[in-house]
XYZ file of C-alpha atoms in Angstrom:
470
model
C -9.637 -22.158 -0.892
C -6.261 -22.336 -3.158
C -3.479 -22.591 -1.171
C -0.473 -20.309 -2.719
C 3.015 -20.814 -1.804
C 5.651 -18.070 -2.319
C 9.605 -18.220 -2.375
C 11.126 -15.015 -3.451
C 11.942 -13.509 -0.036
C 13.772 -10.788 1.740
C 14.561 -9.969 4.958
C 15.692 -7.891 7.234
C 16.837 -7.260 10.730
C 14.204 -3.773 12.562
C 13.935 -3.497 16.246
C 11.005 -2.802 18.205
C 7.404 -2.430 17.549
C 5.801 -1.235 14.579
C 2.836 0.968 14.097
C -0.033 -0.123 12.102
C 0.925 3.165 9.698
C 4.126 3.325 10.075
C 5.534 1.253 6.840
C 5.078 2.485 3.123
C 6.377 1.940 -0.298
C 7.003 5.326 -2.419
C 9.922 6.646 -4.211
C 11.366 9.261 -2.033
C 14.575 10.091 -4.036
C 12.630 10.634 -6.944
C 14.608 8.160 -8.732
C 11.312 6.089 -9.898
C 12.683 3.224 -7.931
C 9.930 2.586 -4.315
C 12.363 2.591 -1.257
C 10.669 0.434 1.663
C 9.862 2.737 4.847
C 9.844 1.097 8.461
C 9.668 2.978 11.748
C 9.083 2.060 15.412
C 8.721 3.173 18.922
C 11.778 4.112 20.023
C 11.594 6.967 17.332
C 14.000 5.174 13.759
C 13.243 5.187 10.891
C 15.078 2.342 8.705
C 14.956 3.598 4.777
C 15.046 -0.386 2.424
C 15.953 -0.038 -1.238
C 16.453 -3.300 -3.060
C 18.454 -5.676 -0.498
C 20.230 -3.791 1.890
C 19.547 -0.481 3.939
C 20.407 2.741 3.151
C 19.316 5.184 5.334
C 18.568 5.265 9.368
C 16.603 8.648 10.800
C 17.083 8.605 14.645
C 16.261 10.364 17.744
C 13.029 10.533 17.475
C 9.673 9.784 19.264
C 7.057 6.513 18.668
C 7.104 6.956 15.174
C 2.667 6.404 14.538
C 2.486 7.584 10.872
C 5.382 7.866 7.587
C 4.005 8.587 4.088
C 5.728 9.604 0.623
C 3.953 12.342 -1.359
C 3.985 15.645 -2.882
C 3.581 17.463 0.715
C 4.552 20.793 -0.721
C 2.705 20.269 -4.224
C 5.772 20.781 -6.390
C 5.624 17.445 -8.033
C 8.705 16.234 -6.343
C 8.121 13.689 -3.584
C 9.468 13.887 0.382
C 8.779 11.589 3.267
C 6.342 12.446 6.510
C 6.785 11.644 9.384
C 4.434 11.937 11.816
C 4.733 10.949 15.893
C 2.878 10.216 18.381
C 3.238 13.340 20.863
C 2.514 15.154 18.130
C 5.373 16.403 15.645
C 5.489 16.369 11.857
C 8.499 15.664 9.868
C 9.091 16.339 6.929
C 12.276 15.206 4.836
C 13.861 15.756 1.042
C 16.534 14.480 -0.785
C 18.412 17.780 -2.825
C 18.045 17.910 -6.435
C 21.893 17.597 -6.009
C 22.514 16.560 -2.666
C 24.741 13.364 -2.623
C 26.155 11.633 1.090
C 28.608 9.012 1.201
C 29.182 9.851 4.806
C 28.178 6.657 7.215
C 26.503 9.202 9.902
C 25.265 12.527 9.223
C 24.589 14.512 12.323
C 23.231 11.936 14.582
C 20.243 12.276 12.162
C 20.740 10.583 8.864
C 22.491 7.401 9.419
C 23.273 6.171 5.498
C 23.595 2.183 5.094
C 25.265 -0.085 7.025
C 27.151 -1.365 3.946
C 29.319 1.888 3.207
C 32.097 1.829 3.585
C 35.108 3.610 1.938
C 38.492 3.632 2.909
C 40.322 3.514 -0.335
C 40.659 5.291 -3.439
C 39.261 2.206 -5.123
C 36.131 1.525 -2.971
C 35.678 5.540 -3.000
C 35.732 5.468 -7.118
C 33.305 2.324 -6.622
C 30.784 4.263 -4.541
C 30.764 6.806 -6.986
C 29.032 4.252 -8.761
C 26.679 3.171 -6.202
C 26.088 7.367 -4.615
C 23.066 6.814 -2.242
C 21.040 9.936 -2.267
C 20.688 12.316 0.947
C 17.608 12.734 2.946
C 17.336 16.386 4.703
C 15.029 17.404 7.225
C 13.398 20.436 5.414
C 10.254 20.585 7.635
C 8.664 20.589 11.441
C 6.249 21.300 13.106
C 4.008 20.444 15.672
C 0.980 19.555 15.742
C -2.115 17.215 17.633
C -0.892 14.318 19.319
C -1.631 10.697 18.871
C -2.602 10.598 15.243
C -2.661 6.674 13.710
C -3.833 7.115 10.776
C -2.154 9.377 7.476
C -3.551 10.423 3.748
C -1.949 12.989 1.301
C -3.867 12.875 -1.489
C -6.131 16.137 -3.071
C -9.407 15.815 -0.802
C -11.461 18.605 -2.722
C -10.283 18.533 -5.939
C -8.562 21.903 -6.393
C -5.073 20.072 -7.610
C -3.287 20.835 -4.515
C -2.142 17.541 -2.149
C -3.636 17.831 1.242
C -2.104 15.770 4.662
C -5.229 14.401 6.467
C -4.539 12.548 9.929
C -6.561 10.274 11.779
C -6.256 11.283 15.690
C -7.248 8.579 18.701
C -9.892 10.502 19.876
C -11.918 10.646 17.366
C -10.973 13.382 15.426
C -9.639 14.015 11.661
C -7.762 17.169 10.399
C -6.280 18.217 7.157
C -3.584 20.217 6.422
C -2.095 21.960 3.207
C 1.320 23.204 3.339
C 1.119 27.607 2.884
C 4.487 29.311 1.397
C 4.967 32.004 4.036
C 4.396 35.740 2.144
C 7.620 37.753 0.559
C 10.219 35.096 1.558
C 11.372 32.548 -1.336
C 9.560 29.261 -0.928
C 12.692 27.158 -0.892
C 16.848 28.250 0.035
C 19.282 26.305 0.366
C 23.694 27.378 1.093
C 25.721 26.938 -1.992
C 27.507 23.867 -2.051
C 25.916 22.692 0.796
C 22.164 20.698 -0.144
C 21.960 19.857 3.955
C 21.056 23.702 4.815
C 18.017 23.176 2.791
C 14.768 24.759 4.162
C 11.074 25.522 3.486
C 9.255 29.230 4.553
C 5.785 27.675 5.402
C 3.905 26.268 7.482
C 1.079 23.497 7.578
C -2.189 25.172 7.883
C -5.363 23.166 9.653
C -8.257 23.265 6.874
C -10.415 21.244 8.190
C -11.576 19.207 11.663
C -14.474 16.764 11.696
C -14.848 14.826 15.295
C -16.548 11.204 14.492
C -18.861 9.089 16.559
C -16.634 6.451 17.029
C -13.161 5.331 16.928
C -11.783 5.426 13.391
C -10.309 2.326 12.045
C -8.440 3.490 8.818
C -9.398 6.425 6.405
C -9.144 6.202 2.714
C -9.235 8.226 -0.428
C -12.523 7.415 -2.623
C -13.697 9.143 -6.667
C -16.785 9.118 -7.528
C -17.496 8.263 -11.207
C -17.193 11.553 -11.965
C -13.864 12.715 -10.625
C -15.087 14.412 -7.462
C -12.751 12.715 -4.326
C -14.500 12.270 -0.170
C -13.048 11.078 2.259
C -14.424 7.533 3.720
C -13.626 7.368 7.767
C -13.934 3.877 9.159
C -16.483 3.519 11.965
C -16.598 0.214 14.206
C -19.178 -2.932 13.164
C -18.578 -2.053 9.443
C -19.968 1.290 9.313
C -17.944 4.370 7.864
C -18.610 8.304 7.316
C -17.928 9.847 4.479
C -17.232 13.227 4.280
C -16.872 15.704 1.235
C -14.929 18.430 1.085
C -15.656 21.932 -0.979
C -12.951 23.631 -2.785
C -11.700 26.736 -1.481
C -9.335 29.418 -2.699
C -5.940 28.362 -2.219
C -5.178 32.750 -2.791
C -7.347 33.298 -0.046
C -5.701 30.688 2.380
C -2.132 32.196 1.556
C -3.395 35.664 2.721
C -4.707 33.647 5.847
C -0.815 32.623 6.708
C -0.032 34.059 9.981
C 3.283 33.561 11.962
C 1.603 32.701 15.399
C -1.974 31.389 13.430
C -3.006 27.792 12.999
C -6.131 27.651 11.006
C -8.195 29.761 8.886
C -12.010 30.630 9.818
C -12.502 30.920 5.787
C -12.595 27.559 5.317
C -16.354 26.102 3.640
C -18.245 23.326 5.148
C -18.455 19.481 4.425
C -20.866 17.306 3.642
C -21.330 14.773 5.566
C -22.829 11.859 6.057
C -23.032 8.047 7.729
C -23.328 4.627 5.746
C -24.816 1.879 7.643
C -23.773 -1.210 5.034
C -27.059 -4.033 5.331
C -24.685 -6.422 6.491
C -23.497 -4.673 9.857
C -26.878 -5.287 11.383
C -25.576 -8.606 12.137
C -22.531 -8.192 12.746
C -21.037 -7.196 16.721
C -21.192 -3.145 16.538
C -17.983 -2.474 18.202
C -15.845 -4.970 15.366
C -12.848 -2.476 14.549
C -13.551 -2.308 10.442
C -10.792 -1.015 7.959
C -11.741 0.884 4.833
C -10.268 1.269 1.209
C -11.080 3.192 -1.607
C -10.198 3.826 -5.511
C -10.546 0.100 -6.428
C -9.288 -0.035 -10.132
C -11.873 -1.954 -12.290
C -9.892 -2.436 -15.706
C -8.810 -0.283 -18.674
C -10.592 3.259 -18.529
C -10.709 3.898 -21.881
C -12.550 1.060 -22.998
C -14.556 0.789 -20.197
C -18.546 1.736 -19.516
C -19.735 4.671 -17.425
C -21.430 2.470 -15.130
C -18.100 -0.103 -15.441
C -15.824 3.290 -14.182
C -16.872 3.363 -11.201
C -14.791 2.643 -8.270
C -15.407 0.089 -5.656
C -13.700 0.138 -2.673
C -13.663 -2.276 -0.119
C -14.482 -2.936 3.692
C -12.656 -5.475 6.482
C -13.661 -6.155 9.707
C -11.466 -7.496 12.843
C -14.239 -10.595 12.809
C -13.073 -11.951 9.179
C -15.682 -10.349 6.931
C -14.613 -9.018 3.982
C -16.908 -6.683 1.351
C -16.598 -4.993 -1.717
C -19.062 -2.148 -1.886
C -19.940 -0.074 -4.696
C -22.409 2.838 -5.120
C -23.110 1.527 -1.122
C -24.386 -1.706 -2.179
C -22.642 -4.672 -1.415
C -21.782 -6.583 -4.294
C -20.089 -9.422 -2.587
C -18.864 -10.568 0.962
C -16.993 -13.881 2.563
C -16.382 -14.297 5.714
C -12.612 -15.707 7.333
C -11.823 -17.780 10.730
C -9.523 -15.477 11.129
C -8.933 -11.722 13.055
C -8.022 -9.520 9.937
C -6.443 -6.272 11.026
C -4.728 -4.628 7.629
C -6.053 -4.421 4.427
C -4.420 -3.530 1.283
C -5.006 -3.555 -2.884
C -2.290 -4.688 -4.878
C -2.762 -5.584 -8.877
C -1.296 -9.239 -8.365
C -1.969 -10.709 -11.420
C -1.536 -7.797 -14.083
C -4.250 -6.861 -15.294
C -5.555 -3.509 -14.917
C -7.747 -4.411 -11.652
C -6.523 -4.081 -7.851
C -7.178 -7.135 -5.794
C -7.764 -6.834 -2.252
C -5.110 -8.110 -0.214
C -5.634 -8.380 3.549
C -3.802 -9.913 6.382
C -4.635 -11.519 9.983
C -2.664 -11.218 12.638
C -1.160 -14.807 12.680
C -0.155 -14.342 9.210
C -2.737 -15.667 7.370
C -2.869 -13.470 4.127
C -6.303 -13.043 1.427
C -5.968 -11.710 -2.167
C -8.584 -11.434 -3.562
C -10.139 -10.407 -6.901
C -13.066 -8.589 -7.994
C -14.947 -11.454 -9.129
C -14.537 -12.437 -5.679
C -11.797 -15.550 -6.602
C -9.373 -15.553 -3.573
C -6.016 -17.515 -2.672
C -4.609 -17.594 0.808
C -0.770 -17.299 2.331
C 0.284 -18.198 5.150
C 3.179 -16.699 7.095
C 4.507 -18.641 10.013
C 4.227 -16.259 12.274
C 2.518 -13.774 14.222
C 2.481 -10.185 12.611
C 2.406 -6.790 14.059
C 2.556 -4.615 10.559
C 1.777 -5.610 6.815
C 1.901 -3.521 3.440
C 1.898 -4.419 0.489
C 2.460 -3.230 -3.383
C 5.529 -2.471 -5.891
C 9.397 -2.592 -4.713
C 12.131 -1.762 -6.877
C 14.542 -4.792 -6.071
C 17.432 -3.222 -8.824
C 17.552 0.757 -9.907
C 17.686 -0.386 -14.055
C 14.487 -3.257 -13.751
C 10.236 -1.696 -12.797
C 9.271 -2.087 -9.162
C 7.876 -5.383 -8.928
C 4.609 -6.846 -7.024
C 5.680 -7.367 -3.293
C 3.926 -8.415 0.546
C 5.448 -6.844 3.263
C 5.276 -8.806 6.866
C 6.601 -7.162 10.052
C 7.506 -10.006 12.549
C 7.290 -9.802 16.153
C 10.799 -10.830 16.243
C 11.775 -7.827 15.042
C 12.575 -8.964 11.031
C 10.749 -7.639 8.370
C 10.178 -10.141 5.146
C 9.714 -8.930 1.709
C 8.148 -11.899 -0.749
C 8.313 -10.273 -4.114
C 7.426 -10.708 -7.739
C 4.334 -13.001 -6.427
C 4.055 -15.551 -9.678
C -0.279 -15.433 -10.296
C -1.375 -14.953 -13.302
C -5.008 -15.641 -12.622
C -7.016 -15.916 -9.086
C -9.400 -17.880 -10.994
C -9.027 -21.489 -9.648
C -9.897 -23.346 -13.033
C -11.536 -27.204 -13.763
C -8.738 -29.433 -15.762
C -9.971 -29.146 -19.179
C -7.490 -31.756 -21.673
C -7.691 -30.340 -25.293
C -9.700 -32.965 -27.392
C -8.057 -32.381 -30.648
C -5.011 -32.980 -29.054
C -5.714 -36.447 -27.195
C -7.041 -37.122 -30.311
C -3.625 -38.092 -31.709
C -3.284 -40.532 -28.599
C -5.998 -42.857 -30.366
C -5.213 -42.408 -33.945
C -4.039 -45.883 -34.679
C -4.149 -49.447 -35.420
C -6.444 -47.845 -38.744
C -9.062 -46.235 -35.853
C -10.055 -42.846 -37.862
C -10.106 -39.762 -36.690
C -13.869 -40.062 -36.226
C -14.150 -42.796 -34.424
C -11.082 -41.262 -31.774
C -13.290 -38.710 -31.227
C -15.770 -40.772 -30.065
C -13.644 -42.550 -27.608
C -12.180 -39.083 -26.162
C -15.403 -37.727 -25.656
C -16.612 -40.516 -23.338
C -13.568 -41.578 -21.493
C -14.719 -42.932 -18.657
C -13.769 -42.292 -14.605
C -11.186 -44.986 -14.969
C -9.826 -44.232 -18.623
C -9.402 -40.843 -17.396
C -7.523 -42.113 -13.828
C -5.198 -44.180 -16.661
C -4.444 -41.069 -19.142
C -3.114 -39.052 -16.547
C -1.057 -41.697 -14.880
C 0.268 -41.951 -18.754
C 0.376 -38.297 -19.274
C 2.288 -37.340 -16.204
C 4.193 -40.455 -14.974
C 4.583 -41.941 -18.139
C 3.482 -45.435 -16.119
C 0.068 -47.183 -17.765
C -1.429 -47.852 -14.510
C -3.871 -51.070 -14.739
């Protein structure tokens, strides 16, 4: 297996322990640039943009999950923070809200580098304005959440929030505005008072047979969504949700109520992959769906089927499509994180997994693999696209949170392809090296095609080092 070295990196300091799903990449201020969001066990959430920390949220409790998405279903991203003791906080950047202060009421703190003591510094600060982050909704939810997914699980065009709990329960929520009230309100010239009237309504509750590893959203070739919930031993539970009438959910909204009794049922089935029979049935499992297989416009109907990946703690990595294992590979490290990223830029998602000791494997959908080793133990890992500057396109990145209170971001991964090719020299160019002293092209071609091992070694030393090896 080919090993690679990565050079471009950023380092940030962030104290505390970070949960597996308390780190994400997303555009929280809707400016087209992705930020890095990390939460810890001390109730702090740090937001990094470019090469600096621009925001810090404090006074929360143990942050177990963070996510970025259009949870209000109004074509605008928000930051969702879920704590282990059962609180959901939703933060948003107002359309015209700009903050240049270093601290905002003890809740949201801007970056440490933002200091404006003179008029010249203030004018320079106007050019580098940092968006204000406002808490627009707080709600009590069941405690012990460990997984979060924002997506349309019932194909109704609305974004739902799916939570996986440590007590083997999966719950789904959707934001519903309160009747007879505006969807949002704000005080004139004061975007800090932005407030949304409504709540997250519980839609469904499912109970799994075993502990939940991870939750992912997966679509079939005809676009129908389903939830895949990883179960121990390389198995998973699949839930197909039926679309409900959002208008009916609006009517069922009550100030004291939490869920509706008129939600339709769901189709649930367990999938036991064949290879799971040879594995420890109690080993923890990660699953990730919706792997893109290239440009959909030029694909056949069979090629449009999206595979999904399964990884287990004992080092098994599988690519599965329609419950058929396409391939499987075993590594000698304990895998705890499974992500996807188009590393090579060919339109196909690659599998990225990380182990506790910092060993990272990048695999394409043809089983070609490279590895990268971080020389520190890792407590959390994520990958995606990160924006270094506002004007440039986001670049690929690998994010490591170590046990030494350090966040390491390797960016702009220089991989064009993962397949390891054999050295094949161009014969037409080599032939020109032997076309001298009256040698005909045919004779030179014959010499090039019949080089023995000794002559190939001499040729390599001459081309690479300009040394004639005897």
